[in-house]
Amino acid sequence: MGLQIIDRTFLALRSDRVHVDDITWYACSEREWGCNWLVREDAPAGRCISCRLTRTRPASDDTIALEKLAKTEEAKRRLMLQIADVGLPVVPWDVEPGGLGFDLLSSRSEGRPVVIGHANGIITIDLAESLDDVREAVRVKLGEPYRTILGHLRHEIGHYFQNVLITDETTWARCRDLFGDERESYRDAIDRHYSVGAPADWQSAFISEYATMHAWEDFAETFAHYLHIVGTLQTSAAIGIRLDAGASTLRDTDVVPREDYHDEPIGRVLADWAAMSQGFNRVNRSMGFGDLYPFTISPPVQRKLGFIHELITRAPLTTQQQIDLALASRDDERA
Ligand SMILES: [Zn+2]
Ligand SMILES: [Zn+2]
């Protein structure tokens, strides 16, 4: 297990602990609120790496908000597991200014709107959106085909990684060619989007209406879709779902999803997803639901996803960074 921060092993606990290879692992101190991750014996903080990234949370006596926190933290653990799987580097907010952190607040408890967003490494989520009626009302009002907490998290972490992964002018120039100029006024973009709306033909070049608002949002929306796609393909592969060629499937080649697309071209990712998402959409309809993936990936969006695939697969997750993370969590004296 060594210095690995996120391991995929399930272990049965006795008295909230388990011994593996002479190391004791303890249940995360947030277990009461549904966290099922473990903490190494030499990490005195008592919180797992996912819970540690939560910078702000509801007050300890606000049990109504804490119940919503539990649901949001579950989505966040799924996100963090995927971030580790795709091999992206994470530096926590308490290790470095601009590092990744989460402010998880409920607009219901605060008595004021909580704006979902990202600023300088910190992702803010309104916990009230974990309530189905609240989230669904917003989704209908904004005319969105899809709105989930996991989707919010994947979008916001896209903002974080855009600045982490693009570090030279050549790559920024390529990014601007695809997504537009992020230096344009964000305030003007918001005003335009909420007064005029998306252009009529937005589907020809964007993954969502929201992506048309500003270059930052186009990148974050597309990044979220990259995570939707490889995450769902990964789960499909883990379950063993595949599509066989044959007359009844209208397919002349087998489709076998992979758990890891790191060494595959984006074309393979998108071809697998086109086939699998069509299948999943049919499964959903057979239960009377809407499409699992209610989006169309046009050629310009394919190119944007290809750029993100390239950024992610060449990201410098070094062993040293993993070591620093492990040491940092060991040094963390706050309970
Ligand atoms: Zn935890
Ligand atoms: Zn955004």
Short mmCIF file of N, CA and C in Angstrom, two decimals, residues 170-257:
data_model
loop_
_atom_site.label_atom_id
_atom_site.label_comp_id
_atom_site.label_asym_id
_atom_site.label_seq_id
_atom_site.Cartn_x
_atom_site.Cartn_y
_atom_site.Cartn_z
N THR A 170 2.03 28.39 -25.41
CA THR A 170 1.65 27.61 -26.59
C THR A 170 0.37 26.84 -26.32
N THR A 171 0.30 26.24 -25.13
CA THR A 171 -0.89 25.45 -24.80
C THR A 171 -2.10 26.36 -24.57
N TRP A 172 -1.86 27.53 -23.95
CA TRP A 172 -2.96 28.50 -23.79
C TRP A 172 -3.49 28.93 -25.17
N ALA A 173 -2.57 29.12 -26.12
CA ALA A 173 -3.00 29.54 -27.46
C ALA A 173 -3.87 28.46 -28.10
N ARG A 174 -3.47 27.20 -27.95
CA ARG A 174 -4.29 26.09 -28.49
C ARG A 174 -5.64 26.04 -27.79
N CYS A 175 -5.62 26.28 -26.48
CA CYS A 175 -6.86 26.28 -25.70
C CYS A 175 -7.81 27.37 -26.20
N ARG A 176 -7.26 28.56 -26.46
CA ARG A 176 -8.10 29.68 -26.94
C ARG A 176 -8.67 29.39 -28.32
N ASP A 177 -7.88 28.72 -29.17
CA ASP A 177 -8.38 28.35 -30.49
C ASP A 177 -9.63 27.49 -30.38
N LEU A 178 -9.65 26.62 -29.38
CA LEU A 178 -10.76 25.67 -29.25
C LEU A 178 -11.93 26.24 -28.46
N PHE A 179 -11.62 26.91 -27.34
CA PHE A 179 -12.68 27.29 -26.38
C PHE A 179 -12.99 28.78 -26.40
N GLY A 180 -12.16 29.58 -27.07
CA GLY A 180 -12.34 31.04 -27.04
C GLY A 180 -11.38 31.67 -26.04
N ASP A 181 -11.42 33.01 -26.00
CA ASP A 181 -10.45 33.77 -25.20
C ASP A 181 -10.98 33.98 -23.78
N GLU A 182 -10.34 33.34 -22.83
CA GLU A 182 -10.80 33.41 -21.43
C GLU A 182 -10.55 34.78 -20.82
N ARG A 183 -9.81 35.66 -21.52
CA ARG A 183 -9.53 36.99 -20.98
C ARG A 183 -10.68 37.97 -21.23
N GLU A 184 -11.67 37.54 -22.03
CA GLU A 184 -12.84 38.42 -22.26
C GLU A 184 -13.63 38.59 -20.96
N SER A 185 -14.34 39.70 -20.85
CA SER A 185 -15.04 40.04 -19.61
C SER A 185 -16.07 38.97 -19.22
N TYR A 186 -15.90 38.47 -18.01
CA TYR A 186 -16.82 37.44 -17.51
C TYR A 186 -18.16 38.08 -17.15
N ARG A 187 -18.08 39.29 -16.60
CA ARG A 187 -19.30 40.00 -16.20
C ARG A 187 -20.20 40.25 -17.42
N ASP A 188 -19.59 40.72 -18.53
CA ASP A 188 -20.37 40.93 -19.77
C ASP A 188 -20.98 39.63 -20.26
N ALA A 189 -20.19 38.54 -20.11
CA ALA A 189 -20.65 37.24 -20.59
C ALA A 189 -21.89 36.78 -19.82
N ILE A 190 -21.87 36.98 -18.48
CA ILE A 190 -23.02 36.60 -17.66
C ILE A 190 -24.25 37.41 -18.08
N ASP A 191 -24.06 38.74 -18.20
CA ASP A 191 -25.19 39.61 -18.58
C ASP A 191 -25.78 39.17 -19.92
N ARG A 192 -24.89 38.89 -20.89
CA ARG A 192 -25.35 38.49 -22.23
C ARG A 192 -26.10 37.15 -22.14
N HIS A 193 -25.49 36.19 -21.40
CA HIS A 193 -26.09 34.85 -21.35
C HIS A 193 -27.48 34.87 -20.74
N TYR A 194 -27.64 35.65 -19.64
CA TYR A 194 -28.93 35.62 -18.96
C TYR A 194 -29.94 36.60 -19.55
N SER A 195 -29.51 37.44 -20.52
CA SER A 195 -30.51 38.28 -21.20
C SER A 195 -30.83 37.73 -22.59
N VAL A 196 -29.81 37.32 -23.33
CA VAL A 196 -30.04 36.86 -24.71
C VAL A 196 -30.11 35.33 -24.80
N GLY A 197 -29.36 34.63 -23.94
CA GLY A 197 -29.34 33.17 -24.01
C GLY A 197 -28.29 32.66 -24.99
N ALA A 198 -28.28 31.34 -25.17
CA ALA A 198 -27.30 30.72 -26.06
C ALA A 198 -27.69 30.93 -27.51
N PRO A 199 -26.71 30.98 -28.43
CA PRO A 199 -27.06 31.07 -29.85
C PRO A 199 -27.90 29.86 -30.29
N ALA A 200 -28.75 30.08 -31.30
CA ALA A 200 -29.71 29.04 -31.71
C ALA A 200 -29.00 27.74 -32.12
N ASP A 201 -27.83 27.88 -32.74
CA ASP A 201 -27.16 26.67 -33.27
C ASP A 201 -26.05 26.18 -32.32
N TRP A 202 -26.23 26.41 -31.00
CA TRP A 202 -25.15 26.12 -30.04
C TRP A 202 -24.69 24.67 -30.09
N GLN A 203 -25.62 23.75 -30.45
CA GLN A 203 -25.25 22.33 -30.42
C GLN A 203 -24.20 21.96 -31.45
N SER A 204 -24.00 22.85 -32.45
CA SER A 204 -23.01 22.51 -33.48
C SER A 204 -21.59 22.66 -32.96
N ALA A 205 -21.39 23.39 -31.85
CA ALA A 205 -20.02 23.61 -31.40
C ALA A 205 -19.83 23.49 -29.89
N PHE A 206 -20.92 23.33 -29.14
CA PHE A 206 -20.81 23.30 -27.67
C PHE A 206 -21.53 22.08 -27.11
N ILE A 207 -21.09 21.63 -25.93
CA ILE A 207 -21.70 20.46 -25.30
C ILE A 207 -22.97 20.85 -24.54
N SER A 208 -23.08 22.14 -24.16
CA SER A 208 -24.28 22.58 -23.43
C SER A 208 -24.50 24.07 -23.69
N GLU A 209 -25.69 24.53 -23.36
CA GLU A 209 -25.97 25.97 -23.52
C GLU A 209 -25.08 26.79 -22.59
N TYR A 210 -24.87 26.28 -21.39
CA TYR A 210 -24.05 27.02 -20.42
C TYR A 210 -22.63 27.20 -20.92
N ALA A 211 -22.14 26.23 -21.70
CA ALA A 211 -20.78 26.30 -22.23
C ALA A 211 -20.59 27.48 -23.18
N THR A 212 -21.70 27.99 -23.75
CA THR A 212 -21.58 29.09 -24.71
C THR A 212 -21.32 30.43 -24.02
N MET A 213 -21.49 30.46 -22.69
CA MET A 213 -21.44 31.74 -21.98
C MET A 213 -20.07 32.39 -22.05
N HIS A 214 -19.03 31.62 -21.76
CA HIS A 214 -17.69 32.17 -21.66
C HIS A 214 -16.67 31.05 -21.85
N ALA A 215 -15.47 31.39 -22.28
CA ALA A 215 -14.44 30.36 -22.54
C ALA A 215 -14.14 29.52 -21.30
N TRP A 216 -14.15 30.16 -20.11
CA TRP A 216 -13.93 29.39 -18.87
C TRP A 216 -14.97 28.29 -18.73
N GLU A 217 -16.24 28.68 -19.00
CA GLU A 217 -17.33 27.73 -18.79
C GLU A 217 -17.33 26.63 -19.85
N ASP A 218 -16.91 26.98 -21.06
CA ASP A 218 -16.84 25.95 -22.10
C ASP A 218 -15.81 24.88 -21.70
N PHE A 219 -14.66 25.35 -21.19
CA PHE A 219 -13.64 24.38 -20.76
C PHE A 219 -14.17 23.51 -19.62
N ALA A 220 -14.78 24.14 -18.61
CA ALA A 220 -15.24 23.38 -17.43
C ALA A 220 -16.35 22.40 -17.81
N GLU A 221 -17.27 22.84 -18.67
CA GLU A 221 -18.35 21.94 -19.11
C GLU A 221 -17.77 20.74 -19.87
N THR A 222 -16.82 21.01 -20.76
CA THR A 222 -16.25 19.93 -21.56
C THR A 222 -15.42 19.00 -20.68
N PHE A 223 -14.71 19.59 -19.72
CA PHE A 223 -13.92 18.78 -18.77
C PHE A 223 -14.85 17.85 -17.99
N ALA A 224 -15.99 18.39 -17.53
CA ALA A 224 -16.96 17.56 -16.79
C ALA A 224 -17.42 16.39 -17.66
N HIS A 225 -17.66 16.67 -18.95
CA HIS A 225 -18.11 15.60 -19.84
C HIS A 225 -17.03 14.56 -20.04
N TYR A 226 -15.79 14.99 -20.10
CA TYR A 226 -14.70 14.01 -20.20
C TYR A 226 -14.76 13.05 -19.01
N LEU A 227 -14.96 13.62 -17.81
CA LEU A 227 -15.03 12.77 -16.61
C LEU A 227 -16.30 11.92 -16.61
N HIS A 228 -17.44 12.48 -17.08
CA HIS A 228 -18.65 11.66 -17.20
C HIS A 228 -18.36 10.43 -18.08
N ILE A 229 -17.72 10.70 -19.20
CA ILE A 229 -17.54 9.66 -20.22
C ILE A 229 -16.58 8.58 -19.73
N VAL A 230 -15.36 8.97 -19.32
CA VAL A 230 -14.39 7.93 -18.93
C VAL A 230 -14.82 7.26 -17.61
N GLY A 231 -15.52 8.00 -16.75
CA GLY A 231 -16.00 7.41 -15.49
C GLY A 231 -17.05 6.33 -15.74
N THR A 232 -17.98 6.63 -16.65
CA THR A 232 -19.04 5.66 -16.92
C THR A 232 -18.51 4.47 -17.71
N LEU A 233 -17.55 4.73 -18.62
CA LEU A 233 -16.92 3.61 -19.34
C LEU A 233 -16.14 2.73 -18.36
N GLN A 234 -15.48 3.37 -17.39
CA GLN A 234 -14.70 2.61 -16.41
C GLN A 234 -15.61 1.69 -15.59
N THR A 235 -16.74 2.24 -15.14
CA THR A 235 -17.69 1.41 -14.39
C THR A 235 -18.21 0.27 -15.26
N SER A 236 -18.52 0.58 -16.52
CA SER A 236 -19.00 -0.47 -17.44
C SER A 236 -17.97 -1.58 -17.55
N ALA A 237 -16.69 -1.19 -17.68
CA ALA A 237 -15.63 -2.20 -17.80
C ALA A 237 -15.52 -3.02 -16.53
N ALA A 238 -15.63 -2.34 -15.38
CA ALA A 238 -15.50 -3.05 -14.10
C ALA A 238 -16.62 -4.06 -13.91
N ILE A 239 -17.83 -3.72 -14.39
CA ILE A 239 -18.96 -4.64 -14.28
C ILE A 239 -18.83 -5.78 -15.29
N GLY A 240 -18.15 -5.48 -16.41
CA GLY A 240 -18.03 -6.48 -17.46
C GLY A 240 -19.04 -6.29 -18.58
N ILE A 241 -19.58 -5.07 -18.69
CA ILE A 241 -20.53 -4.80 -19.77
C ILE A 241 -19.77 -4.61 -21.08
N ARG A 242 -20.21 -5.28 -22.14
CA ARG A 242 -19.62 -5.11 -23.46
C ARG A 242 -20.73 -5.27 -24.48
N LEU A 243 -20.50 -4.78 -25.68
CA LEU A 243 -21.51 -4.90 -26.74
C LEU A 243 -20.94 -5.82 -27.81
N ASP A 244 -21.64 -6.90 -28.08
CA ASP A 244 -21.16 -7.84 -29.09
C ASP A 244 -21.65 -7.45 -30.47
N ALA A 245 -20.83 -7.71 -31.47
CA ALA A 245 -21.25 -7.51 -32.85
C ALA A 245 -22.36 -8.50 -33.18
N GLY A 246 -23.21 -8.11 -34.10
CA GLY A 246 -24.28 -9.04 -34.50
C GLY A 246 -25.42 -8.29 -35.14
N ALA A 247 -26.27 -9.01 -35.83
CA ALA A 247 -27.37 -8.39 -36.56
C ALA A 247 -28.32 -7.65 -35.62
N SER A 248 -28.60 -8.26 -34.44
CA SER A 248 -29.60 -7.65 -33.56
C SER A 248 -29.06 -6.37 -32.92
N THR A 249 -27.74 -6.23 -32.85
CA THR A 249 -27.19 -5.01 -32.24
C THR A 249 -26.81 -3.99 -33.31
N LEU A 250 -27.01 -4.33 -34.60
CA LEU A 250 -26.67 -3.44 -35.71
C LEU A 250 -25.21 -3.01 -35.64
N ARG A 251 -24.34 -3.95 -35.26
CA ARG A 251 -22.95 -3.60 -35.01
C ARG A 251 -22.07 -4.67 -35.64
N ASP A 252 -21.02 -4.24 -36.37
CA ASP A 252 -20.18 -5.27 -36.97
C ASP A 252 -18.86 -5.47 -36.22
N THR A 253 -18.65 -4.69 -35.16
CA THR A 253 -17.48 -4.96 -34.31
C THR A 253 -17.92 -4.95 -32.85
N ASP A 254 -17.21 -5.71 -32.02
CA ASP A 254 -17.50 -5.70 -30.58
C ASP A 254 -17.06 -4.37 -29.98
N VAL A 255 -17.75 -3.94 -28.94
CA VAL A 255 -17.33 -2.76 -28.17
C VAL A 255 -17.00 -3.23 -26.76
N VAL A 256 -15.74 -3.09 -26.38
CA VAL A 256 -15.30 -3.55 -25.06
C VAL A 256 -14.70 -2.36 -24.31
N PRO A 257 -15.49 -1.76 -23.39
CA PRO A 257 -14.98 -0.59 -22.65
C PRO A 257 -13.76 -0.95 -21.82
#
